[in-house]
XYZ file of C-alpha atoms in Angstrom:
155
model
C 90.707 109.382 103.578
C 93.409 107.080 103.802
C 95.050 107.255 107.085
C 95.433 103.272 108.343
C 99.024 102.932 108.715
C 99.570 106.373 109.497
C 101.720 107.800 111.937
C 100.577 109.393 114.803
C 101.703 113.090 115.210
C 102.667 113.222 118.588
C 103.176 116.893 118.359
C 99.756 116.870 117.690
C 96.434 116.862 120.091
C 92.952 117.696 118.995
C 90.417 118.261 121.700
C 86.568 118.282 120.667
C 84.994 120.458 123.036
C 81.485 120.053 123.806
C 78.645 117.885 125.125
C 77.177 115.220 122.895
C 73.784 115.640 124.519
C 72.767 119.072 123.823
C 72.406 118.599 120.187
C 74.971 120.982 118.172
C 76.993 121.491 121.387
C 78.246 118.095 120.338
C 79.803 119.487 117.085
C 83.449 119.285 118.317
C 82.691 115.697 120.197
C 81.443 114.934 116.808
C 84.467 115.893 115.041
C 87.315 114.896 116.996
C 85.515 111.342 117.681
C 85.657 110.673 114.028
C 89.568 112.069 113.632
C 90.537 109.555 116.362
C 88.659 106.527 114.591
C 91.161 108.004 111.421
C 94.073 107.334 113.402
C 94.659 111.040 114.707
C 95.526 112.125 118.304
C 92.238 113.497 119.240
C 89.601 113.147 122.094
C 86.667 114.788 123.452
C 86.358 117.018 126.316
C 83.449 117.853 128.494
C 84.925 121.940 128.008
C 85.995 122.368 131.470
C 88.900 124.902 131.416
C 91.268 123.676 133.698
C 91.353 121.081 131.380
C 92.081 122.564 128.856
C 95.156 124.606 129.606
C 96.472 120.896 131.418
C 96.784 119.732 128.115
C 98.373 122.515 126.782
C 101.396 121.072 128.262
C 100.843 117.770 126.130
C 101.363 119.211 122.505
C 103.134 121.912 120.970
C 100.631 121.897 118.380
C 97.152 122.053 119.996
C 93.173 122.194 118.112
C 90.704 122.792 119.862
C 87.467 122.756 118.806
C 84.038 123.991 119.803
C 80.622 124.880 118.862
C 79.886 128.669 118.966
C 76.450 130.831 119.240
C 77.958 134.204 117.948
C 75.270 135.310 115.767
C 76.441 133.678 112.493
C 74.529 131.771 110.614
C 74.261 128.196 111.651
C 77.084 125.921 109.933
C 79.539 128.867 110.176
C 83.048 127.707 110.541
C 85.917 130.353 111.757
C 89.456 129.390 112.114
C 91.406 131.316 114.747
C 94.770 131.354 115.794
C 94.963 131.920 119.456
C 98.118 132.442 119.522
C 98.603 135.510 117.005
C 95.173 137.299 118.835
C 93.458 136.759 121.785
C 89.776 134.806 121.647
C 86.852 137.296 120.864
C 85.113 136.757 124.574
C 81.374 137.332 122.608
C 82.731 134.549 120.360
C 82.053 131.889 123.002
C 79.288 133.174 124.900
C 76.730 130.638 124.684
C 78.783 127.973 126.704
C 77.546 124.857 129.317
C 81.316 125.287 130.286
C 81.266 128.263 133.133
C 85.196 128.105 132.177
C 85.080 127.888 128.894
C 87.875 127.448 125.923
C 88.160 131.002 125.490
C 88.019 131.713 129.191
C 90.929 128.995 129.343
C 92.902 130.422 126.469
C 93.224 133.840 127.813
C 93.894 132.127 131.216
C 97.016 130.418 129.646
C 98.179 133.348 127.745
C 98.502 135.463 131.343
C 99.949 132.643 132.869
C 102.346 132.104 129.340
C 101.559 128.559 129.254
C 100.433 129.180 125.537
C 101.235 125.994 123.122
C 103.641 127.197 120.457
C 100.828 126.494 118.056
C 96.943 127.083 119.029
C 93.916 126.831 116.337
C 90.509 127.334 117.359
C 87.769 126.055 115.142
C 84.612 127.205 116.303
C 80.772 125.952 114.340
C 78.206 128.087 114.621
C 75.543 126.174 116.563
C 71.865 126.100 115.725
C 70.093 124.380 118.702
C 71.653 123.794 121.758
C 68.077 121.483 123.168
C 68.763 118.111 124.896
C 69.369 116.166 122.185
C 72.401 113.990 120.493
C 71.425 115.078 116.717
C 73.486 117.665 115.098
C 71.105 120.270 112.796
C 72.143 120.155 109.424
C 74.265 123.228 108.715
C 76.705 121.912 111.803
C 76.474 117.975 110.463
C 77.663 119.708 107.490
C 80.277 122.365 108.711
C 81.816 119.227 110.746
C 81.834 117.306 107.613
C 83.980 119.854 105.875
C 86.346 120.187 109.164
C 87.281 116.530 109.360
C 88.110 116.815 105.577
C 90.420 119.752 105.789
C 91.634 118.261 109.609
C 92.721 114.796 107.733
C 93.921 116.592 104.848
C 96.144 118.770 106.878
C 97.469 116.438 109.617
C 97.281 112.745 108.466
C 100.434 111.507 107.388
């Protein structure tokens, strides 16, 4: 995972949605933390929709990326693109965020303040306790999403 030297996409913003201290709720804090230590432009956010659709207006390509209690088994990763379909609403239903990502994303697409490129990567979650340890299956589901993140946008 060679990135030093690389150049930062500035296209490019990947938010890692989530709170670090409710154990697999801090699956996208997880991953974006370690794509910004790689040199990408990502941060975490607490999940608080207004945010999200503010920084809408800061890429035209944005990631966001979440943990999700859909029923799936725990490590599941889904890719969506929010901008060809609209967010599943069960998708995201276990949330601390009252206005959630998908709550945000369907905000923005009313308001058409839509990116011109939106990817959701949601983790199925396992335990959502106080706690900053992610359960196995997520650990390794994030694993696999920094790998294919830094594979696809590292320059």
């Amino acid at each position: 995972m060679a990135t030093e030297g690389a150049a930062v996409r500035q296209d490019l913003l990947i938010l890692g949605i989530g709170n670090g201290l409710r154990a697999d709720d801090g699956a996208g804090p997880y991953v974006a933390a370690r794509l910004a230590a790689a040199g990408l432009n990502a941060r975490v956010h607490a999940g608080d929709g207004t945010g999200i659709i503010d920084a809408m207006a800061e890429a035209r390509h944005l990631v966001l990326i979440d943990a999700t209690r859909s029923g799936a088994a725990p490590g599941t990763h889904t890719r969506l693109d929010a901008i060809a379909a609209p967010i599943p609403a069960e998708f995201f239903h276990y949330s601390t965020h009252r206005f959630g990502l998908a709550e945000a994303v369907e905000t923005a697409r009313a308001l058409d303040l839509l990116p011109p490129a939106l990817e959701v990567h949601g983790i199925e979650g396992a335990d959502f306790s106080p706690g900053e340890t992610l359960s196995a299956p997520v650990a390794e589901a994030a694993e696999a999403l920094i790998v294919t993140l830094l594979a696809a946008f590292a320059r």
